CSV table of C-alpha atoms in Angstrom, one decimal:
chain,number,residue,atom,x,y,z
A,1,MET,CA,7.6,-17.0,22.7
A,2,LEU,CA,11.2,-16.4,21.7
A,3,LEU,CA,12.1,-14.2,18.8
A,4,ALA,CA,14.1,-17.1,17.5
A,5,GLU,CA,11.0,-19.2,17.0
A,6,LEU,CA,9.4,-16.4,15.0
A,7,THR,CA,12.6,-16.0,13.0
A,8,ALA,CA,12.6,-19.7,12.1
A,9,THR,CA,9.0,-19.5,11.0
A,10,SER,CA,9.8,-16.5,8.8
A,11,GLU,CA,12.7,-18.3,7.2
A,12,GLY,CA,10.5,-21.4,6.6
A,13,VAL,CA,7.7,-19.3,5.1
A,14,ARG,CA,10.1,-17.5,2.8
A,15,ALA,CA,11.6,-20.8,1.7
A,16,THR,CA,8.3,-22.3,0.5
A,17,PRO,CA,6.5,-21.1,-2.6
A,18,ALA,CA,3.2,-22.9,-1.7
A,19,ARG,CA,0.6,-20.6,-0.2
A,20,THR,CA,-1.1,-23.4,1.7
A,21,GLU,CA,2.2,-24.5,3.3
A,22,LYS,CA,2.9,-20.9,4.3
A,23,ILE,CA,-0.5,-20.6,5.9
A,24,GLU,CA,0.0,-23.8,7.9
A,25,ARG,CA,3.5,-22.8,9.1
A,26,LEU,CA,2.2,-19.5,10.3
A,27,ALA,CA,-0.9,-21.1,11.9
A,28,GLU,CA,1.3,-23.5,13.8
A,29,THR,CA,3.3,-20.7,15.2
A,30,LEU,CA,0.3,-18.6,16.1
A,31,ARG,CA,-1.2,-21.4,18.1
A,32,ARG,CA,1.8,-21.3,20.4
A,33,MET,CA,1.6,-17.6,21.2
A,34,GLY,CA,0.3,-16.3,24.5
A,35,PRO,CA,-2.5,-13.6,24.5
A,36,ASP,CA,0.0,-10.8,25.1
A,37,GLU,CA,2.2,-12.0,22.2
A,38,VAL,CA,-0.4,-12.4,19.4
A,39,ALA,CA,-0.6,-8.7,18.3
A,40,ILE,CA,3.2,-8.5,18.2
A,41,GLY,CA,3.6,-11.8,16.4
A,42,VAL,CA,1.1,-11.2,13.6
A,43,ALA,CA,2.6,-7.7,13.0
A,44,TYR,CA,6.1,-9.2,12.7
A,45,LEU,CA,4.9,-12.1,10.6
A,46,SER,CA,3.3,-9.7,8.1
A,47,GLY,CA,6.5,-7.7,7.9
A,48,GLU,CA,5.7,-4.7,10.2
A,49,LEU,CA,6.5,-3.4,13.6
A,50,ARG,CA,3.5,-3.0,15.9
A,51,GLN,CA,4.5,0.7,16.2
A,52,ARG,CA,4.9,1.1,12.4
A,53,GLN,CA,7.9,3.4,12.7
A,54,ILE,CA,10.3,4.0,15.6
A,55,GLY,CA,12.8,6.4,14.0
A,56,VAL,CA,15.3,3.7,12.9
A,57,GLY,CA,16.6,3.5,9.4
A,58,TYR,CA,19.4,2.0,7.3
A,59,ARG,CA,22.1,4.4,8.7
A,60,SER,CA,21.4,3.3,12.3
A,61,LEU,CA,21.9,-0.3,11.3
A,62,ARG,CA,25.2,-0.1,9.5
A,63,GLU,CA,27.3,-1.2,12.4
A,64,LEU,CA,25.9,-3.9,14.6
A,65,PRO,CA,27.4,-5.5,17.8
A,66,ALA,CA,28.5,-9.1,17.6
A,67,PRO,CA,25.5,-11.5,17.7
A,68,ALA,CA,24.6,-13.4,20.8
A,69,THR,CA,25.4,-17.1,20.9
A,70,GLN,CA,22.1,-18.1,22.6
A,71,ALA,CA,18.5,-17.2,21.8
A,72,THR,CA,17.0,-15.4,24.9
A,73,LEU,CA,15.0,-12.5,23.4
A,74,GLY,CA,11.2,-12.8,23.9
A,75,LEU,CA,8.6,-11.2,21.6
A,76,VAL,CA,7.3,-9.0,24.4
A,77,GLU,CA,10.8,-7.8,25.2
A,78,VAL,CA,11.5,-6.8,21.6
A,79,ASP,CA,8.2,-5.0,21.4
A,80,ALA,CA,8.9,-3.1,24.6
A,81,ALA,CA,12.4,-2.1,23.4
A,82,CYS,CA,10.9,-0.8,20.1
A,83,GLU,CA,8.2,1.1,22.0
A,84,SER,CA,10.9,2.7,24.2
A,85,ILE,CA,13.1,3.6,21.2
A,86,GLY,CA,10.2,5.1,19.3
A,87,ALA,CA,9.3,7.3,22.3
A,88,MET,CA,12.7,8.8,22.6
A,89,ALA,CA,12.7,12.5,21.8
A,90,GLY,CA,14.5,15.8,22.7
A,91,ALA,CA,18.1,16.5,23.5
A,92,GLY,CA,20.3,13.5,23.5
A,93,SER,CA,17.7,11.2,22.1
A,94,GLN,CA,19.7,10.3,19.0
A,95,SER,CA,22.5,8.9,21.2
A,96,ALA,CA,20.1,7.2,23.5
A,97,ARG,CA,18.3,5.6,20.6
A,98,ARG,CA,21.6,4.3,19.2
A,99,ASP,CA,22.6,2.8,22.6
A,100,ALA,CA,19.2,1.2,23.1
A,101,LEU,CA,19.3,-0.3,19.6
A,102,ALA,CA,22.8,-1.6,20.2
A,103,ALA,CA,21.7,-3.2,23.5
A,104,LEU,CA,18.8,-4.9,21.7
A,105,PHE,CA,20.9,-6.3,18.9
A,106,ALA,CA,23.6,-7.5,21.3
A,107,ARG,CA,21.1,-9.9,22.7
A,108,ALA,CA,20.0,-11.2,19.3
A,109,THR,CA,21.6,-14.2,17.5
A,110,GLU,CA,22.8,-13.8,14.0
A,111,PRO,CA,19.5,-15.0,12.4
A,112,GLU,CA,17.5,-12.8,14.8
A,113,GLN,CA,19.7,-9.8,13.8
A,114,ARG,CA,19.0,-10.4,10.2
A,115,PHE,CA,15.3,-10.7,10.9
A,116,LEU,CA,15.3,-7.4,13.0
A,117,VAL,CA,17.2,-5.5,10.3
A,118,ALA,CA,14.7,-6.6,7.7
A,119,LEU,CA,11.8,-5.8,10.0
A,120,LEU,CA,13.1,-2.3,10.9
A,121,THR,CA,13.9,-1.3,7.3
A,122,GLY,CA,10.6,-2.7,5.9
A,123,GLU,CA,12.5,-5.3,3.8
A,124,LEU,CA,11.0,-8.5,5.3
A,125,ARG,CA,10.0,-10.1,2.1
A,126,GLN,CA,8.8,-13.6,2.9
A,127,GLY,CA,5.6,-13.9,0.8
A,128,ALA,CA,3.4,-13.6,3.9
A,129,GLN,CA,1.3,-10.4,3.2
A,130,GLU,CA,-1.7,-9.5,5.3
A,131,GLY,CA,-4.1,-11.8,3.4
A,132,VAL,CA,-2.0,-14.9,4.0
A,133,VAL,CA,-1.6,-14.0,7.7
A,134,VAL,CA,-5.4,-13.5,8.0
A,135,GLU,CA,-6.0,-17.0,6.6
A,136,ALA,CA,-3.3,-18.3,9.0
A,137,VAL,CA,-5.1,-16.7,12.0
A,138,ALA,CA,-8.4,-18.2,10.8
A,139,ARG,CA,-6.8,-21.7,10.6
A,140,ALA,CA,-5.0,-21.4,13.9
A,141,ALA,CA,-8.3,-20.3,15.7
A,142,ALA,CA,-10.5,-22.7,13.7
A,143,VAL,CA,-12.8,-19.8,12.7
A,144,PRO,CA,-14.3,-18.9,9.3
A,145,ARG,CA,-12.1,-16.7,7.1
A,146,ASP,CA,-14.9,-14.3,6.3
A,147,ALA,CA,-15.4,-13.7,10.1
A,148,ALA,CA,-11.7,-12.9,10.5
A,149,ARG,CA,-11.7,-10.6,7.4
A,150,ARG,CA,-14.8,-8.7,8.6
A,151,ALA,CA,-13.3,-8.3,12.1
A,152,LEU,CA,-10.1,-7.0,10.5
A,153,MET,CA,-12.1,-4.6,8.3
A,154,LEU,CA,-14.0,-3.2,11.2
A,155,SER,CA,-11.1,-3.0,13.7
A,156,GLY,CA,-8.6,-1.8,11.2
A,157,ASP,CA,-6.0,-3.7,13.2
A,158,LEU,CA,-4.5,-7.1,12.5
A,159,GLY,CA,-3.5,-7.5,16.1
A,160,VAL,CA,-7.0,-6.8,17.4
A,161,MET,CA,-8.5,-9.3,15.0
A,162,ALA,CA,-5.9,-12.0,15.8
A,163,ARG,CA,-6.2,-11.6,19.5
A,164,ALA,CA,-10.0,-11.8,19.3
A,165,ALA,CA,-9.9,-15.0,17.1
A,166,LEU,CA,-7.2,-16.8,19.1
A,167,THR,CA,-8.6,-16.0,22.6
A,168,GLY,CA,-12.4,-15.8,22.0
A,169,GLY,CA,-13.1,-17.6,18.7
A,170,VAL,CA,-15.9,-16.8,16.3
A,171,ASP,CA,-18.1,-15.1,19.0
A,172,ALA,CA,-15.3,-12.7,19.8
A,173,LEU,CA,-14.8,-11.9,16.1
A,174,ARG,CA,-18.5,-11.3,15.6
A,175,ALA,CA,-18.5,-8.9,18.6
A,176,VAL,CA,-16.0,-6.6,16.7
A,177,GLY,CA,-18.1,-3.8,15.3
A,178,LEU,CA,-17.7,-0.4,13.7
A,179,GLN,CA,-16.8,2.2,16.3
A,180,VAL,CA,-16.9,5.9,15.6
A,181,GLY,CA,-13.4,7.1,16.2
A,182,ARG,CA,-11.7,3.9,15.3
A,183,PRO,CA,-10.7,3.7,11.5
A,184,ILE,CA,-11.7,0.8,9.4
A,185,GLN,CA,-9.9,-0.5,6.3
A,186,PRO,CA,-11.0,1.3,3.2
A,187,MET,CA,-12.8,-0.4,0.3
A,188,LEU,CA,-10.6,-0.6,-2.8
A,189,ALA,CA,-11.4,-0.6,-6.5
A,190,ALA,CA,-10.3,-3.3,-8.9
A,191,PRO,CA,-8.9,-2.2,-12.3
A,192,GLY,CA,-11.4,-2.0,-15.2
A,193,GLU,CA,-10.4,-2.2,-18.9
A,194,ASP,CA,-12.9,0.4,-20.1
A,195,VAL,CA,-16.2,1.9,-19.0
A,196,GLY,CA,-18.3,-0.3,-21.2
A,197,THR,CA,-16.7,-3.5,-19.8
A,198,ALA,CA,-17.1,-2.1,-16.3
A,199,LEU,CA,-20.8,-1.4,-16.8
A,200,GLU,CA,-21.3,-5.0,-18.1
A,201,ARG,CA,-20.0,-6.2,-14.7
A,202,THR,CA,-21.9,-3.8,-12.5
A,203,GLY,CA,-25.1,-3.1,-14.5
A,204,PRO,CA,-26.4,0.5,-14.1
A,205,ALA,CA,-24.0,2.2,-11.8
A,206,ALA,CA,-22.9,5.3,-10.1
A,207,VAL,CA,-19.9,6.7,-12.1
A,208,GLU,CA,-17.8,9.3,-10.3
A,209,TYR,CA,-14.6,11.2,-10.9
A,210,LYS,CA,-11.4,9.4,-9.8
A,211,LEU,CA,-9.4,12.1,-8.0
A,212,ASP,CA,-5.6,12.0,-7.7
A,213,GLY,CA,-5.8,13.1,-4.0
A,214,ALA,CA,-5.1,11.5,-0.7
A,215,ARG,CA,-7.7,9.0,0.6
A,216,LEU,CA,-9.3,10.3,3.8
A,217,GLN,CA,-11.6,8.6,6.3
A,218,VAL,CA,-13.2,11.1,8.8
A,219,HIS,CA,-15.0,10.2,12.0
A,220,ARG,CA,-17.1,12.6,14.1
A,221,ARG,CA,-18.6,12.2,17.5
A,222,GLY,CA,-20.2,15.4,18.8
A,223,ASP,CA,-17.6,18.1,18.5
A,224,GLU,CA,-14.7,15.7,18.2
A,225,VAL,CA,-13.4,15.0,14.7
A,226,ARG,CA,-10.6,12.6,13.7
A,227,ALA,CA,-9.2,12.1,10.2
A,228,PHE,CA,-7.3,9.1,9.0
A,229,THR,CA,-5.2,8.2,5.9
A,230,ARG,CA,-5.6,5.2,3.7
A,231,SER,CA,-3.1,3.4,6.0
A,232,LEU,CA,-5.2,4.4,9.0
A,233,ASP,CA,-2.7,7.0,10.4
A,234,ASP,CA,-4.3,9.8,12.4
A,235,ILE,CA,-3.6,13.1,10.6
A,236,THR,CA,-6.3,15.2,12.2
A,237,ALA,CA,-3.9,18.0,13.3
A,238,ARG,CA,-2.7,18.4,9.8
A,239,VAL,CA,-6.1,18.9,8.1
A,240,PRO,CA,-7.9,21.7,10.0
A,241,GLU,CA,-10.0,22.6,6.9
A,242,VAL,CA,-11.3,19.0,6.8
A,243,VAL,CA,-12.2,19.2,10.5
A,244,GLU,CA,-14.0,22.5,9.9
A,245,ALA,CA,-16.0,21.2,7.0
A,246,VAL,CA,-17.2,18.1,8.9
A,247,LEU,CA,-18.1,20.1,12.0
A,248,ALA,CA,-20.4,22.1,9.8
A,249,LEU,CA,-22.5,19.1,8.8
A,250,PRO,CA,-25.9,18.5,10.4
A,251,ALA,CA,-25.0,15.4,12.3
A,252,ARG,CA,-23.7,14.3,15.7
A,253,GLU,CA,-22.1,11.0,14.7
A,254,LEU,CA,-20.7,10.0,11.3
A,255,VAL,CA,-18.0,8.2,9.4
A,256,LEU,CA,-17.2,9.6,5.9
A,257,ASP,CA,-15.0,8.2,3.2
A,258,GLY,CA,-13.5,10.5,0.6
A,259,GLU,CA,-10.4,12.4,-0.7
A,260,ALA,CA,-8.5,15.5,0.3
A,261,ILE,CA,-7.1,17.3,-2.7
A,262,ALA,CA,-5.2,20.5,-3.4
A,263,LEU,CA,-7.1,22.5,-6.1
A,264,ARG,CA,-6.1,25.5,-8.1
A,265,PRO,CA,-8.2,28.6,-8.2
A,266,ASP,CA,-9.9,27.4,-11.4
A,267,GLY,CA,-10.9,24.1,-9.7
A,268,ARG,CA,-8.4,21.9,-11.5
A,269,PRO,CA,-6.2,19.7,-9.3
A,270,HIS,CA,-2.6,20.4,-8.4
A,271,ARG,CA,-0.1,17.6,-9.0
A,272,PHE,CA,-0.4,14.8,-6.4
A,273,GLN,CA,2.9,15.8,-4.8
A,274,VAL,CA,1.3,19.2,-3.9
A,275,THR,CA,-1.5,17.4,-2.0
A,276,ALA,CA,0.9,14.9,-0.5
A,277,SER,CA,3.1,17.8,0.9
A,278,ARG,CA,0.4,18.4,3.5
A,279,PHE,CA,0.7,14.8,4.9
A,280,GLY,CA,4.5,14.5,5.3
A,281,SER,CA,4.9,15.9,8.8
A,282,ALA,CA,3.3,18.0,11.5
A,283,SER,CA,5.1,21.1,10.1
A,284,ALA,CA,3.8,20.6,6.6
A,285,ASP,CA,3.1,23.7,4.5
A,286,ALA,CA,-0.3,24.9,5.7
A,287,ALA,CA,-0.3,27.4,2.8
A,288,VAL,CA,-1.3,24.5,0.5
A,289,ALA,CA,-5.1,24.5,1.0
A,290,LEU,CA,-6.9,21.1,0.9
A,291,THR,CA,-10.5,20.6,-0.2
A,292,PRO,CA,-12.3,17.6,1.3
A,293,LEU,CA,-14.5,15.8,-1.2
A,294,PHE,CA,-16.6,12.8,0.1
A,295,PHE,CA,-18.0,9.8,-1.8
A,296,ASP,CA,-19.3,7.5,0.9
A,297,LEU,CA,-21.1,7.5,4.2
A,298,LEU,CA,-20.5,4.5,6.5
A,299,HIS,CA,-22.3,5.6,9.7
A,300,LEU,CA,-24.8,8.3,10.6
A,301,ASP,CA,-26.1,9.1,14.1
A,302,GLY,CA,-26.0,5.6,15.5
A,303,THR,CA,-26.8,3.7,12.4
A,304,ASP,CA,-24.2,1.6,10.5
A,305,LEU,CA,-24.5,1.9,6.7
A,306,ILE,CA,-21.6,-0.3,5.6
A,307,ASP,CA,-23.9,-3.3,4.8
A,308,ARG,CA,-26.4,-1.2,2.9
A,309,PRO,CA,-26.4,-1.1,-0.9
A,310,GLY,CA,-24.3,1.5,-2.6
A,311,ALA,CA,-27.4,3.4,-3.8
A,312,GLU,CA,-28.7,3.7,-0.3
A,313,ARG,CA,-25.4,5.0,1.1
A,314,ALA,CA,-25.2,7.5,-1.8
A,315,ALA,CA,-28.7,8.8,-1.1
A,316,ALA,CA,-27.8,9.3,2.6
A,317,LEU,CA,-24.6,11.1,1.6
A,318,ASP,CA,-26.4,13.4,-0.7
A,319,ALA,CA,-28.9,14.3,2.0
A,320,LEU,CA,-26.1,15.1,4.5
A,321,VAL,CA,-23.2,16.6,2.5
A,322,PRO,CA,-23.5,19.6,0.2
A,323,ALA,CA,-22.7,19.1,-3.5
A,324,ALA,CA,-19.6,21.3,-3.3
A,325,SER,CA,-18.1,18.8,-0.8
A,326,ARG,CA,-19.0,15.6,-2.8
A,327,VAL,CA,-17.1,13.9,-5.5
A,328,PRO,CA,-18.9,14.5,-8.9
A,329,ARG,CA,-21.1,11.5,-9.6
A,330,ALA,CA,-23.8,10.5,-12.0
A,331,LEU,CA,-26.1,7.5,-12.4
A,332,ILE,CA,-25.4,5.9,-15.8
A,333,ALA,CA,-26.7,2.8,-17.5
A,334,ASP,CA,-24.9,2.8,-20.9
A,335,ALA,CA,-21.3,2.9,-22.2
A,336,PRO,CA,-21.7,6.1,-24.3
A,337,GLY,CA,-22.9,8.0,-21.2
A,338,ALA,CA,-20.1,6.6,-19.1
A,339,GLN,CA,-17.5,7.5,-21.8
A,340,ALA,CA,-18.9,11.1,-21.9
A,341,PHE,CA,-18.5,11.3,-18.1
A,342,LEU,CA,-15.0,9.9,-18.3
A,343,ASP,CA,-14.1,12.5,-20.9
A,344,ALA,CA,-15.4,15.2,-18.7
A,345,ALA,CA,-13.4,13.9,-15.7
A,346,LEU,CA,-10.2,13.9,-17.8
A,347,ALA,CA,-10.9,17.4,-19.2
A,348,ALA,CA,-11.2,18.6,-15.6
A,349,GLY,CA,-7.7,17.3,-14.9
A,350,HIS,CA,-8.7,14.2,-13.0
A,351,GLU,CA,-7.3,10.6,-13.3
A,352,GLY,CA,-10.4,8.9,-14.7
A,353,VAL,CA,-13.6,7.4,-13.2
A,354,LEU,CA,-14.8,4.8,-10.7
A,355,VAL,CA,-17.8,2.7,-11.7
A,356,LYS,CA,-19.6,1.6,-8.6
A,357,SER,CA,-22.3,-1.0,-8.3
A,358,LEU,CA,-25.6,0.3,-6.9
A,359,GLU,CA,-26.1,-2.9,-5.0
A,360,ALA,CA,-22.7,-3.6,-3.5
A,361,PRO,CA,-22.1,-3.1,0.3
A,362,TYR,CA,-19.0,-1.4,1.5
A,363,ALA,CA,-16.5,-4.3,1.3
A,364,ALA,CA,-13.7,-2.7,3.3
A,365,GLY,CA,-10.1,-3.8,2.8
A,366,ARG,CA,-10.9,-5.7,-0.4
A,367,ARG,CA,-10.8,-5.2,-4.2
A,368,GLY,CA,-13.9,-6.7,-5.8
A,369,ALA,CA,-16.3,-6.1,-8.7
A,370,GLY,CA,-18.3,-3.6,-6.6
A,371,TRP,CA,-16.0,-0.8,-7.5
A,372,LEU,CA,-14.0,-0.6,-10.8
A,373,LYS,CA,-11.5,2.1,-11.7
A,374,VAL,CA,-11.0,3.1,-15.3
A,375,LYS,CA,-8.3,5.5,-16.4
A,376,PRO,CA,-6.1,6.1,-19.5
A,377,ARG,CA,-2.9,4.1,-19.6
A,378,HIS,CA,0.4,5.8,-20.3
A,379,THR,CA,3.2,3.6,-21.7
A,380,LEU,CA,6.9,3.9,-22.4
A,381,ASP,CA,9.6,1.7,-23.8
A,382,LEU,CA,12.4,1.6,-21.3
A,383,VAL,CA,15.7,-0.3,-20.9
A,384,VAL,CA,16.6,-2.7,-18.1
A,385,LEU,CA,19.8,-1.6,-16.3
A,386,ALA,CA,19.8,-4.2,-13.5
A,387,ALA,CA,17.5,-6.6,-11.8
A,388,GLU,CA,17.1,-7.8,-8.2
A,389,TRP,CA,16.6,-11.4,-7.1
A,390,GLY,CA,13.0,-12.2,-6.1
A,391,HIS,CA,11.7,-13.3,-2.7
A,392,GLY,CA,9.2,-15.8,-1.6
A,393,ARG,CA,7.5,-17.5,-4.5
A,394,ARG,CA,9.8,-15.5,-6.9
A,395,ARG,CA,12.9,-16.8,-5.3
A,396,GLY,CA,15.4,-17.9,-7.9
A,397,TRP,CA,14.1,-15.4,-10.5
A,398,LEU,CA,15.4,-12.0,-11.4
A,399,SER,CA,12.3,-9.9,-10.5
A,400,ASN,CA,12.6,-6.2,-9.6
A,401,LEU,CA,13.7,-4.4,-12.7
A,402,HIS,CA,15.8,-1.1,-12.7
A,403,LEU,CA,14.4,1.0,-15.5
A,404,GLY,CA,16.2,3.5,-17.6
A,405,ALA,CA,15.4,6.0,-20.3
A,406,ARG,CA,17.8,7.1,-23.0
A,407,ASP,CA,19.8,10.2,-22.1
A,408,PRO,CA,19.0,12.7,-24.9
A,409,SER,CA,22.6,13.7,-25.1
A,410,GLY,CA,23.5,10.1,-26.1
A,411,ALA,CA,25.5,9.6,-22.8
A,412,GLY,CA,23.9,6.3,-21.8
A,413,PHE,CA,20.7,5.8,-19.8
A,414,VAL,CA,19.0,7.6,-16.9
A,415,MET,CA,17.4,5.5,-14.2
A,416,LEU,CA,13.7,6.3,-13.5
A,417,GLY,CA,12.9,3.7,-10.8
A,418,LYS,CA,12.1,0.0,-10.3
A,419,THR,CA,9.2,-2.3,-10.7
A,420,PHE,CA,8.4,-6.0,-10.2
A,421,LYS,CA,4.7,-5.6,-11.0
A,422,GLY,CA,2.9,-7.2,-14.0
A,423,LEU,CA,5.3,-10.1,-14.5
A,424,THR,CA,3.9,-13.6,-15.0
A,425,ASP,CA,5.8,-16.8,-14.2
A,426,ALA,CA,6.6,-17.2,-17.9
A,427,MET,CA,7.9,-13.6,-18.2
A,428,LEU,CA,10.0,-14.1,-15.0
A,429,THR,CA,11.5,-17.3,-16.4
A,430,TRP,CA,12.3,-15.7,-19.8
A,431,GLN,CA,13.8,-12.5,-18.4
A,432,THR,CA,15.9,-14.3,-15.9
A,433,GLU,CA,17.6,-16.3,-18.6
A,434,ARG,CA,17.9,-13.3,-20.9
A,435,LEU,CA,19.3,-10.9,-18.2
A,436,LEU,CA,21.8,-13.5,-16.9
A,437,ALA,CA,23.2,-13.6,-20.5
A,438,LEU,CA,23.6,-9.8,-20.3
A,439,GLU,CA,25.2,-9.8,-16.9
A,440,VAL,CA,28.2,-7.5,-16.3
A,441,ALA,CA,28.4,-7.5,-12.5
A,442,ARG,CA,26.5,-8.5,-9.4
A,443,ASP,CA,26.2,-8.1,-5.6
A,444,ASP,CA,24.2,-10.1,-3.0
A,445,TRP,CA,20.8,-8.9,-4.4
A,446,THR,CA,21.3,-7.3,-7.8
A,447,VAL,CA,22.6,-8.4,-11.2
A,448,HIS,CA,23.8,-5.5,-13.3
A,449,VAL,CA,23.4,-6.0,-17.1
A,450,ARG,CA,24.3,-4.5,-20.4
A,451,PRO,CA,21.5,-2.1,-21.3
A,452,GLU,CA,20.0,-4.1,-24.2
A,453,LEU,CA,16.6,-5.5,-23.0
A,454,VAL,CA,13.7,-3.2,-23.7
A,455,VAL,CA,10.4,-3.5,-21.8
A,456,GLU,CA,7.1,-1.8,-22.4
A,457,ILE,CA,6.0,-0.2,-19.1
A,458,ALA,CA,2.6,1.1,-18.2
A,459,PHE,CA,2.3,3.8,-15.5
A,460,ASP,CA,-0.2,6.1,-14.0
A,461,GLY,CA,1.9,9.3,-14.0
A,462,VAL,CA,5.2,11.0,-13.6
A,463,GLN,CA,6.3,12.8,-10.4
A,464,THR,CA,9.3,14.8,-9.3
A,465,SER,CA,12.0,12.8,-7.5
A,466,THR,CA,15.3,13.7,-5.8
A,467,ARG,CA,16.1,10.0,-5.6
A,468,TYR,CA,16.8,9.4,-9.3
A,469,PRO,CA,19.3,11.4,-11.5
A,470,GLY,CA,16.7,12.5,-14.0
A,471,GLY,CA,14.7,14.3,-11.3
A,472,VAL,CA,11.5,12.3,-12.1
A,473,THR,CA,10.1,8.8,-11.5
A,474,LEU,CA,7.1,6.8,-12.6
A,475,ARG,CA,4.0,6.3,-10.5
A,476,PHE,CA,2.7,2.7,-10.3
A,477,ALA,CA,4.9,1.3,-13.0
A,478,ARG,CA,4.2,-2.2,-14.2
A,479,VAL,CA,5.6,-4.4,-17.0
A,480,LEU,CA,3.3,-5.0,-20.0
A,481,ARG,CA,5.6,-7.0,-22.1
A,482,HIS,CA,9.3,-7.6,-23.1
A,483,ARG,CA,10.3,-6.0,-26.4
A,484,PRO,CA,13.1,-8.1,-27.8
A,485,ASP,CA,12.1,-6.8,-31.2
A,486,LYS,CA,13.4,-3.3,-30.2
A,487,THR,CA,16.9,-2.2,-29.7
A,488,ALA,CA,18.0,0.0,-26.8
A,489,ALA,CA,18.5,2.8,-29.3
A,490,GLU,CA,14.7,2.7,-29.9
A,491,ALA,CA,13.8,3.2,-26.3
A,492,ASP,CA,12.1,6.4,-25.1
A,493,THR,CA,14.3,9.3,-24.0
A,494,LEU,CA,14.2,11.2,-20.7
A,495,ASP,CA,12.8,14.1,-22.7
A,496,ALA,CA,9.7,11.9,-23.4
A,497,VAL,CA,9.2,11.2,-19.7
A,498,VAL,CA,9.7,14.9,-18.8
A,499,ALA,CA,7.1,15.8,-21.4
A,500,VAL,CA,4.5,13.5,-19.8
A,501,HIS,CA,5.3,15.2,-16.5
A,502,ALA,CA,4.9,18.7,-18.0
A,503,ALA,CA,1.6,17.7,-19.4
A,504,GLY,CA,0.4,17.0,-15.9
A,505,ALA,CA,0.2,13.2,-16.1
C-alpha cells in the first residue's frame, strides 16, 4: 500500500465527526493492506510510529525538501526508513539522520509530507484513537470487538492484534494469550465522586492507597526479570532495586502490577517529579531510591490469574509478597470506614484511594466500574490567554485553552499550561463565540485573545516546569465551568499556584 492511500484515509477520517464513519473508512483501508503492512498501518492510523521514537523532533523538520510530484512511497519503505533513522548512533549520526530524513521527505508528495511531519511530532490529530482503530480492525476482519480487545490487552501491541485478526480471524485472536515477559495493557481506574458513591457501585470492596508513583508491571521467568512502564516501555536496566525485590520472592514465574515510588526516610512520598527522574534516561540519577509497591498478581508459576475475581488475586498476592512491598489495602463495606481510610492515605502524603471490586477480573486496557479512584479536587480560577482550533469532531471550535494566572506584581498574566479536557459541546460552542469576540491576533492554529474570560479549572497537582515562565504547571488540568460572572482581576494569582505546589499537591 502507498503512503498516499493512508494519507487520504487520515484526511478523510479527520474530516468526519461521525465515529461510525471513521470506523468504516479505517476498516476499508485495513482490508486492502498486505500482511507485512498491517502493523505499520494501524500504528500510523492511530497516530504513532511503530518504533514510537526515532530521535526526530520539530527542529529536524523545519526545512524540508521540495515535495515529490508523484506518490511512490510504500508503507514498508517508510517504516524501514524510520527503523534505519532510529538506529543511527555515534559519531556523525546527527548528520546521517538529517540526510536520511531529507531523502525520505524528497520522495513524499505535499500531503504525505504533512502527514509525516504530524506523525513524527506526535501531532496527528484525526479523532482515530486506539479504541476507534480497534473497532475498525474488528469490522475489517469480521470478528467480535471483545475478541479484538482481549487480544490487544494480552499482546500489548496493536499491530500484533491487527495482524492476527486480519490474517487468522477470531481463532487467531483467541490464540493470543498472556506470555510471561511480554507486557499487557494495564487495567485503569474510572473516576469516582466520593468513597460512599464508589462503594454503592462496587459493594464491599478492597480500598487501597492511590500512590503518586510510576505504574510498573514486572515479569519474572526464573532468574530473568523485566520491568515495564504504563506505556509498556522496557525500563528494567533503570530499576535494579525492583529487580532485586522481585528475585527475592518465592516464585519461578510471575507477573506483578504495582507502582515504583521515591519515598523519604519518614515513609512519605517525594514529589512525582523525583520519582519520574529515574525514568527519563538510561543515565538517570540512581541516587534517587525507588520502592516497588505491588497491588495485583496476574500470573503465578504457570497459572494465569487475570480472569479470577479481585479477592482471589489479592489473596494470592498477599501469600506471595511481604506486606512491606504491597500497597496498603483494607476490606471495607461502609462509607465511614472508607472515608477514614481515605483520610489516612491523605495524611500519609498520598493522592487518595482506589476502591476495587472484590468480584471484578483484571480488565486490562479499560476503565470500568471494577476500579474507581477517589481523590480530593483542587480548583483555581484562571484566565484564557489564547485558544487553539480543535481537530476531528472538535473541528471548527476553539478547544485547547492557554491558561494564565495573575502576576502578583500586576504586570499581566503568567501562562501555566493548556487544556482541552472537560469541555462539552455546549461549552465549546459558547467559548468559541466568546473568544472570537475577544480576538486580538491569530496564526494558523491559535487565536490570541484579550485576557478577560475566566474559567474554573480542576487539577490533580502542581509540578515544576521549565517550559512556562512561572516555573510551574498544572497536572491533569480540566475545565469545570466558565465564569463570566468573574472579572480577570478576580482570577487567582501565581502566588496561589505556587502555594499549592509548596504544600506538596
